[in-house]
Short mmCIF file of C-alpha atoms in Angstrom, two decimals:
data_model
loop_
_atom_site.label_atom_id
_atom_site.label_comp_id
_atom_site.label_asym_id
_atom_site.label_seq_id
_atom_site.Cartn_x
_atom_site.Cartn_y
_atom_site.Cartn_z
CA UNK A 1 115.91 157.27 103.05
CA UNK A 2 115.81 160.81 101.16
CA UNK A 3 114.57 163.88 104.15
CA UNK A 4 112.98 164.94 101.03
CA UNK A 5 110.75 161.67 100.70
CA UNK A 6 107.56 163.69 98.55
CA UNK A 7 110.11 165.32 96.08
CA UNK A 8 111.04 162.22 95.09
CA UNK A 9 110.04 161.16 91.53
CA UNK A 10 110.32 157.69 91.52
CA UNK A 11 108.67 155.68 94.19
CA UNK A 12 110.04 152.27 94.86
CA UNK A 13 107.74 149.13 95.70
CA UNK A 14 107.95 145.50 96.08
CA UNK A 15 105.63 142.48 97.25
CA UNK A 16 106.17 142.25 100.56
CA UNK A 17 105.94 138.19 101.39
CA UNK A 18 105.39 136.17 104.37
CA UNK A 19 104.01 132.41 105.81
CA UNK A 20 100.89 132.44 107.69
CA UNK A 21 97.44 134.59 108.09
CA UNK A 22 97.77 137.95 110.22
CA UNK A 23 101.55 138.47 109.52
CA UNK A 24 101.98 141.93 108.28
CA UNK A 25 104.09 140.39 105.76
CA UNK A 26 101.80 138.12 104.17
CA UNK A 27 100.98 138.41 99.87
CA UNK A 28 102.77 136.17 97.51
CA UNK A 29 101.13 138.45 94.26
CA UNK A 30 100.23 141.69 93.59
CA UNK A 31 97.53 142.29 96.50
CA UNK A 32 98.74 140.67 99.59
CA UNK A 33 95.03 139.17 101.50
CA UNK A 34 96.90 140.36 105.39
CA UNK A 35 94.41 141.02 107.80
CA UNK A 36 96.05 143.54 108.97
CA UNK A 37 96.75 146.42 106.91
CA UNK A 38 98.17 148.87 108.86
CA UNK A 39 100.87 146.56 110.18
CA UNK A 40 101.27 145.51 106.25
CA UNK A 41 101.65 149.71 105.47
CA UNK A 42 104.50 149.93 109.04
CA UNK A 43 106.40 146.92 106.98
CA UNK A 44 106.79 148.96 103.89
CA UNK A 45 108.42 151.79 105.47
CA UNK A 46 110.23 149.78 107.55
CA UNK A 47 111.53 148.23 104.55
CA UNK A 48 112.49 151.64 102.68
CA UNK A 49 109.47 151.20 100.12
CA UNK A 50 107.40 154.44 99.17
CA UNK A 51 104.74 152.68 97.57
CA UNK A 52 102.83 149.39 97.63
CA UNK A 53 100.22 147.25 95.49
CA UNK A 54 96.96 147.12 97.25
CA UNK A 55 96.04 144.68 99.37
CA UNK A 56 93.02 142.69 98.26
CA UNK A 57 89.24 144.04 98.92
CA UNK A 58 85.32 143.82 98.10
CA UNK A 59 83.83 146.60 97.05
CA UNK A 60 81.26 146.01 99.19
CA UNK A 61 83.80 146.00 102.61
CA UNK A 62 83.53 149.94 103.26
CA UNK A 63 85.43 149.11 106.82
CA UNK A 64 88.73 147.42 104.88
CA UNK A 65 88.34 149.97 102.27
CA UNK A 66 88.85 152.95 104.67
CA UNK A 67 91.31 150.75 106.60
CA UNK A 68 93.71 150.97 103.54
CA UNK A 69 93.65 154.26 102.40
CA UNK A 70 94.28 155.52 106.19
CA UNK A 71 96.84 153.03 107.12
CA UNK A 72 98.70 153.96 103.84
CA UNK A 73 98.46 157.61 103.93
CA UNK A 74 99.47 157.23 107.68
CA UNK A 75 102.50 155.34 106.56
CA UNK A 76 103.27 157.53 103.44
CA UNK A 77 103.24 154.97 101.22
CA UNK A 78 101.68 155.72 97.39
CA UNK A 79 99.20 152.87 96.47
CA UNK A 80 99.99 152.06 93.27
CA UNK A 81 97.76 149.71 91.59
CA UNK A 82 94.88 147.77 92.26
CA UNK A 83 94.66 145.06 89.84
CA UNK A 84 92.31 143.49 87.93
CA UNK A 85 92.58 141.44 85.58
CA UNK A 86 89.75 140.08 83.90
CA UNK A 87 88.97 139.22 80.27
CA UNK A 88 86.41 141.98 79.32
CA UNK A 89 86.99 140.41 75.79
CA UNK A 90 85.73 136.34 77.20
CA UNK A 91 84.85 134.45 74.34
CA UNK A 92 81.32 134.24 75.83
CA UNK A 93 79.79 137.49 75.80
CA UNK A 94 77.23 137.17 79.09
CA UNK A 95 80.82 136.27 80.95
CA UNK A 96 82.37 139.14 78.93
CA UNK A 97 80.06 141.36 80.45
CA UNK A 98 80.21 140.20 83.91
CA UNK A 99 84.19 140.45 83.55
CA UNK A 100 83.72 144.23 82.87
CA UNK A 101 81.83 144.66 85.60
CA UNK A 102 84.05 143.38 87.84
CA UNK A 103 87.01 145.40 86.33
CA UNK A 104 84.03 148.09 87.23
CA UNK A 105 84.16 147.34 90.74
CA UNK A 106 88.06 147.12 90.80
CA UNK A 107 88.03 150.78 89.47
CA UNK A 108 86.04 151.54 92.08
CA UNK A 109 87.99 150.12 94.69
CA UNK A 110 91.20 152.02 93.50
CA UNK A 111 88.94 155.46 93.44
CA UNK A 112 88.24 154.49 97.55
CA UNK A 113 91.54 153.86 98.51
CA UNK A 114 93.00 156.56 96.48
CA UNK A 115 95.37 154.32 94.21
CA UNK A 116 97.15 155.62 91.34
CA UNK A 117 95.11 153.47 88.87
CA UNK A 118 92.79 150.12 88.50
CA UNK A 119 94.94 147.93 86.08
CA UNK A 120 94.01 145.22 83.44
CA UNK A 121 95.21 143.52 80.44
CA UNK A 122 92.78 144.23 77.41
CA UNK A 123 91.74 140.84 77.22
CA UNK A 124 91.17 138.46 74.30
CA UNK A 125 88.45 135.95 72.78
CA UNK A 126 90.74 133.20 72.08
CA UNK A 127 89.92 132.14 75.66
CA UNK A 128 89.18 132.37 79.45
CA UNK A 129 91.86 133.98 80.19
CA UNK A 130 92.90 137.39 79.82
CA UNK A 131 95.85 137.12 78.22
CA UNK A 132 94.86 134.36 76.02
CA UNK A 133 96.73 134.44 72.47
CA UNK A 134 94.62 135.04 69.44
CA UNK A 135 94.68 136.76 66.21
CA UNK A 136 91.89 138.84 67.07
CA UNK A 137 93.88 140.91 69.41
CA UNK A 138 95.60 142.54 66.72
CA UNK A 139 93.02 143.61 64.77
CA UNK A 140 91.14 147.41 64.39
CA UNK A 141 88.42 145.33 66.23
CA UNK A 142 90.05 144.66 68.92
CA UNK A 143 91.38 148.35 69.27
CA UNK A 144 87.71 149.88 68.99
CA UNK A 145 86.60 146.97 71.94
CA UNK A 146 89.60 148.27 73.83
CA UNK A 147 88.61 151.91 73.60
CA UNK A 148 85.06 150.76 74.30
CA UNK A 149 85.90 148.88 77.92
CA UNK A 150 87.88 151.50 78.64
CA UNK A 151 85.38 154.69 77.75
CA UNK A 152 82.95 152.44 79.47
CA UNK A 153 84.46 151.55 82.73
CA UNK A 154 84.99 155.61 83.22
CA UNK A 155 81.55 156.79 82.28
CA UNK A 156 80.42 154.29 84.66
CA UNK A 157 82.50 154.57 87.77
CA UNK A 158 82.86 158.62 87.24
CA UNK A 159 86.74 157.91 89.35
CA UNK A 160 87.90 161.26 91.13
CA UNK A 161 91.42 160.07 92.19
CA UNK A 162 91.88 157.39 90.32
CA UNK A 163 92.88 156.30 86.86
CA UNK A 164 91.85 153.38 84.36
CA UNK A 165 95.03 151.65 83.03
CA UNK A 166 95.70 148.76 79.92
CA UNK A 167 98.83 146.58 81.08
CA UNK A 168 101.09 146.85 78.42
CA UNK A 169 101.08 143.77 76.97
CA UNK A 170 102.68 142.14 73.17
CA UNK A 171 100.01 139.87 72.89
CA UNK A 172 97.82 143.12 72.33
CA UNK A 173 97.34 146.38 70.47
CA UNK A 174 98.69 147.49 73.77
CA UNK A 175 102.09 146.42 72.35
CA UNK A 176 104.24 149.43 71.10
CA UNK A 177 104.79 153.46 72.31
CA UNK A 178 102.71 154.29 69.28
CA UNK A 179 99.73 152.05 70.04
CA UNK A 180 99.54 153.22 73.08
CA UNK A 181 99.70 156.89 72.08
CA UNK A 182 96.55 156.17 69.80
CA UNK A 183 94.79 154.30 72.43
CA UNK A 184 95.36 157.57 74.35
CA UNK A 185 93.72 159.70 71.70
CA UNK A 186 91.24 157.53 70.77
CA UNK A 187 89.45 157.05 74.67
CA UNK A 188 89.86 160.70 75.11
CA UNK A 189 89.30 160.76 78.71
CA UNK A 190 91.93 162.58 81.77
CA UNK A 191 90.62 159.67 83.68
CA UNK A 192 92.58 156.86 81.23
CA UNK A 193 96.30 157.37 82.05
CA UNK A 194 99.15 154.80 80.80
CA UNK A 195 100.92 152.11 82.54
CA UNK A 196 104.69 151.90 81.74
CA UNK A 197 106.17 147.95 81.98
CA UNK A 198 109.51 148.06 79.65
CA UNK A 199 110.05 144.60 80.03
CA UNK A 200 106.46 143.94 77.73
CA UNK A 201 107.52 146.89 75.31
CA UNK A 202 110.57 144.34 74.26
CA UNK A 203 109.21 141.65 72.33
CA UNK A 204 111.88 141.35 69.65
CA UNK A 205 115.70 140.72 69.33
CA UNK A 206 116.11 144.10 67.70
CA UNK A 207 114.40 145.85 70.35
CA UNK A 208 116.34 143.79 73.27
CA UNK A 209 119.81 145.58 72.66
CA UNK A 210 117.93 148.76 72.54
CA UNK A 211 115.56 148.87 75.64
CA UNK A 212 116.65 152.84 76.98
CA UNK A 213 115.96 153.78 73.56
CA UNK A 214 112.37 152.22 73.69
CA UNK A 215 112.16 154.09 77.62
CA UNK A 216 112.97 157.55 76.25
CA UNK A 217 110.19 156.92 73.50
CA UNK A 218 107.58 155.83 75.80
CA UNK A 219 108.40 159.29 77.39
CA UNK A 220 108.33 161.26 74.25
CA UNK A 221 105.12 160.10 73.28
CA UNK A 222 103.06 159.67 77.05
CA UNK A 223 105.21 160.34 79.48
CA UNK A 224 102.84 163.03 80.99
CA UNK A 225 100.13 160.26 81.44
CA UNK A 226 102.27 157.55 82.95
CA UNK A 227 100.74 156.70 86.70
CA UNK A 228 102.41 153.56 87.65
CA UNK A 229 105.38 151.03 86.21
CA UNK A 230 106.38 147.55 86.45
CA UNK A 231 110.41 146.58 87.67
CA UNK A 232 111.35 143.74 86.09
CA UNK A 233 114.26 141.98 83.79
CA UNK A 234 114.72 140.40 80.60
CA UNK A 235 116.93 137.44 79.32
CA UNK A 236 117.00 136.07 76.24
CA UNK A 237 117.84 132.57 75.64
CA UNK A 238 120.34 131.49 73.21
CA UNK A 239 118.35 129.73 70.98
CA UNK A 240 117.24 130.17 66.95
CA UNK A 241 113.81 130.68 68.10
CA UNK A 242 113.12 133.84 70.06
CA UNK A 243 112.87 132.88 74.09
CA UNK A 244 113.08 135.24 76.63
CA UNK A 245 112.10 135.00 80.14
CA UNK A 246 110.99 137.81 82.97
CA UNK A 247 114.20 137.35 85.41
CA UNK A 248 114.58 139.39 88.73
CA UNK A 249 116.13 143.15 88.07
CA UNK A 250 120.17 142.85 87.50
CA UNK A 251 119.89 139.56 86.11
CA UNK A 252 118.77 140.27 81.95
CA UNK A 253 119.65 142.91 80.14
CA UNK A 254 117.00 145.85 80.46
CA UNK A 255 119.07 149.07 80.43
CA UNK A 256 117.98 150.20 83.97
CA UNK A 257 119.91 153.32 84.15
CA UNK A 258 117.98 154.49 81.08
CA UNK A 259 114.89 153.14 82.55
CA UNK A 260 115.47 154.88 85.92
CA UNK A 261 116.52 158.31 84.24
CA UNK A 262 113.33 158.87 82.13
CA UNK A 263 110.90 157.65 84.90
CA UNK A 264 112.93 160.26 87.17
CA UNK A 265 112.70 163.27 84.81
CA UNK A 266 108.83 163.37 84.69
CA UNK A 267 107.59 166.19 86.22
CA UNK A 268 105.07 163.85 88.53
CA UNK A 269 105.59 161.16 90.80
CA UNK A 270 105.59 157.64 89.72
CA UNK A 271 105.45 154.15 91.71
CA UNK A 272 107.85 151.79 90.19
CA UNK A 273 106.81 148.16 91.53
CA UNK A 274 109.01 144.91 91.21
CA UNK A 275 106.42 141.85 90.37
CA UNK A 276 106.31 138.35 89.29
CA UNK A 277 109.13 136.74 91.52
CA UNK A 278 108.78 133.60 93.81
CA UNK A 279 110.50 134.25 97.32
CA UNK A 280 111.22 136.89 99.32
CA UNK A 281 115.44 137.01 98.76
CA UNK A 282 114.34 137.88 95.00
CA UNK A 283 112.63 140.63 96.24
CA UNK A 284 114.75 141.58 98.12
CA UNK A 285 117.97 141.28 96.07
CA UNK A 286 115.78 143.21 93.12
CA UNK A 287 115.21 145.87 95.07
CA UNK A 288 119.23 146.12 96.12
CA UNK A 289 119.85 146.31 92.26
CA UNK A 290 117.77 148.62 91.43
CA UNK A 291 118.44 150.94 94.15
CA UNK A 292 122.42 150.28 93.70
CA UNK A 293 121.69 151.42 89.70
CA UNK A 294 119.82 154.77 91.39
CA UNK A 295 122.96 155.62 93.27
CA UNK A 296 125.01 154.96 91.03
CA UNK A 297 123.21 157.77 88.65
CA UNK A 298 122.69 159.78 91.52
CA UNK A 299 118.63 159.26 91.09
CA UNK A 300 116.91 159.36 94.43
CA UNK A 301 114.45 156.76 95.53
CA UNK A 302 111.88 157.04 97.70
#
């Protein structure tokens, strides 16, 4: 582990998994439910990780609340995200509403425990869930109701530390570098950053061979506003229909030297957090890969 831990650009994190209730090790998503999280926050660093996904929380549970930021500052591990995912875009619009509140109250949850951002897909009426396929979510409608949530959830929750954040997605106008630009411009608020997944940027063949030429765009266009990032991999499947499946890092073909390089050249610190694997050895061996690919391009990892 780097002397120099808070220089470090790029913050590595992972779901940290486990069996039972009360193991510090306990979370098979993105917010692990562990009683316990200061003994999570010790497992991190004992791990080598420098940042984390937050456990889960009520907004209402002041106690947990302050329980997580301390026992993650005390650790020195960066929060990343706190997730929310909920279809502000339902197809009903009384459960639309009550979706944005609770993407509200996740917002709010990331300002206590002083995450780098609240995180969400931007949601769709073709159904329940949020990211439910539908024509609609490529339209200038669905844009404008994406800069509405999004201007909304700010005004309301006023965040101090923490930022509002669209998954990038390609079932969305959240799809491509230059969508997200506009979305940028067009909330026009400090407090709505950018998320930075390359895995969802490639949803074509074309752009497949050419994934550290879609990471140095990103950069060009937002870089400055990315908070967080997603560390995954990409396969596609030989097939004449386009396939591809998420695959643990080191097993598809996402250019992760590129990927590492631009996310290490910011000027601020950014969380990069594996996701969306089944057992702990996946985990595990992802975050070997990626941390043999730092070394080998002399990038330091927190």
């Amino acid at each position: 582990m780097p002397a120099t831990i808070d220089a470090v650009m790029v913050k590595l994190g992972s779901v940290i998994m486990g069996s039972r209730e009360g193991d510090a090790a306990v979370g098979t998503t993105h917010g692990s439910s562990v009683s316990d999280v200061f003994a999570l926050a010790r497992e991190h660093r004992k791990r080598g990780l420098a940042a984390a996904y937050c456990p889960t929380a009520s907004i209402d549970d002041r106690d947990r609340l302050r329980d997580i930021r301390d026992a993650f500052a005390a650790a020195g591990v960066v929060i990343a995200e706190v997730g929310g995912w909920r279809n502000m875009l339902h197809p009903d619009p009384a459960e639309g509403k009550r979706e944005r509140q609770r993407m509200a109250d996740y917002l709010a949850i990331a300002d206590e425990v002083d995450a780098r951002c609240a995180i969400t897909c931007i949601g769709s009426p073709g159904g329940p869930g949020q990211g439910s396929h539908d024509a609609f979510n490529f339209t200038p409608d669905a844009f404008d109701a994406a800069v509405e949530n999004a201007r909304w959830l700010i005004d309301t929750v006023k965040p101090k530390r923490t930022r509002f954040v669209y998954e990038i997605y390609p079932f969305s106008v959240a799809d491509t570098p230059a969508n997200i630009r506009r979305l940028l411009d067009a909330v026009d608020r400090p407090e709505f950053a950018a998320h930075m997944d390359l895995v969802n940027l490639i949803n074509c063949p074309r752009l497949y061979y050419r994934s550290g030429d879609v990471a140095r765009e990103v950069v060009r266009l937002f870089g400055d506003r990315i908070v967080s990032a997603h560390a995954k991999d990409l396969k596609m499947a030989e097939d004449v229909s386009v396939i591809m499946h998420e695959v643990r890092p080191g097993c598809g073909n996402i250019d992760y030297a590129a990927y590492l390089r631009v996310l290490h050249e910011l000027p601020h610190t950014v969380p990069l957090m594996l996701e969306h694997l089944h057992t702990q050895e996946e985990y595990d061996l992802g975050v070997d890969h990626i941390r043999a690919v730092a070394a080998a391009e002399q990038i330091p990892l927190a």
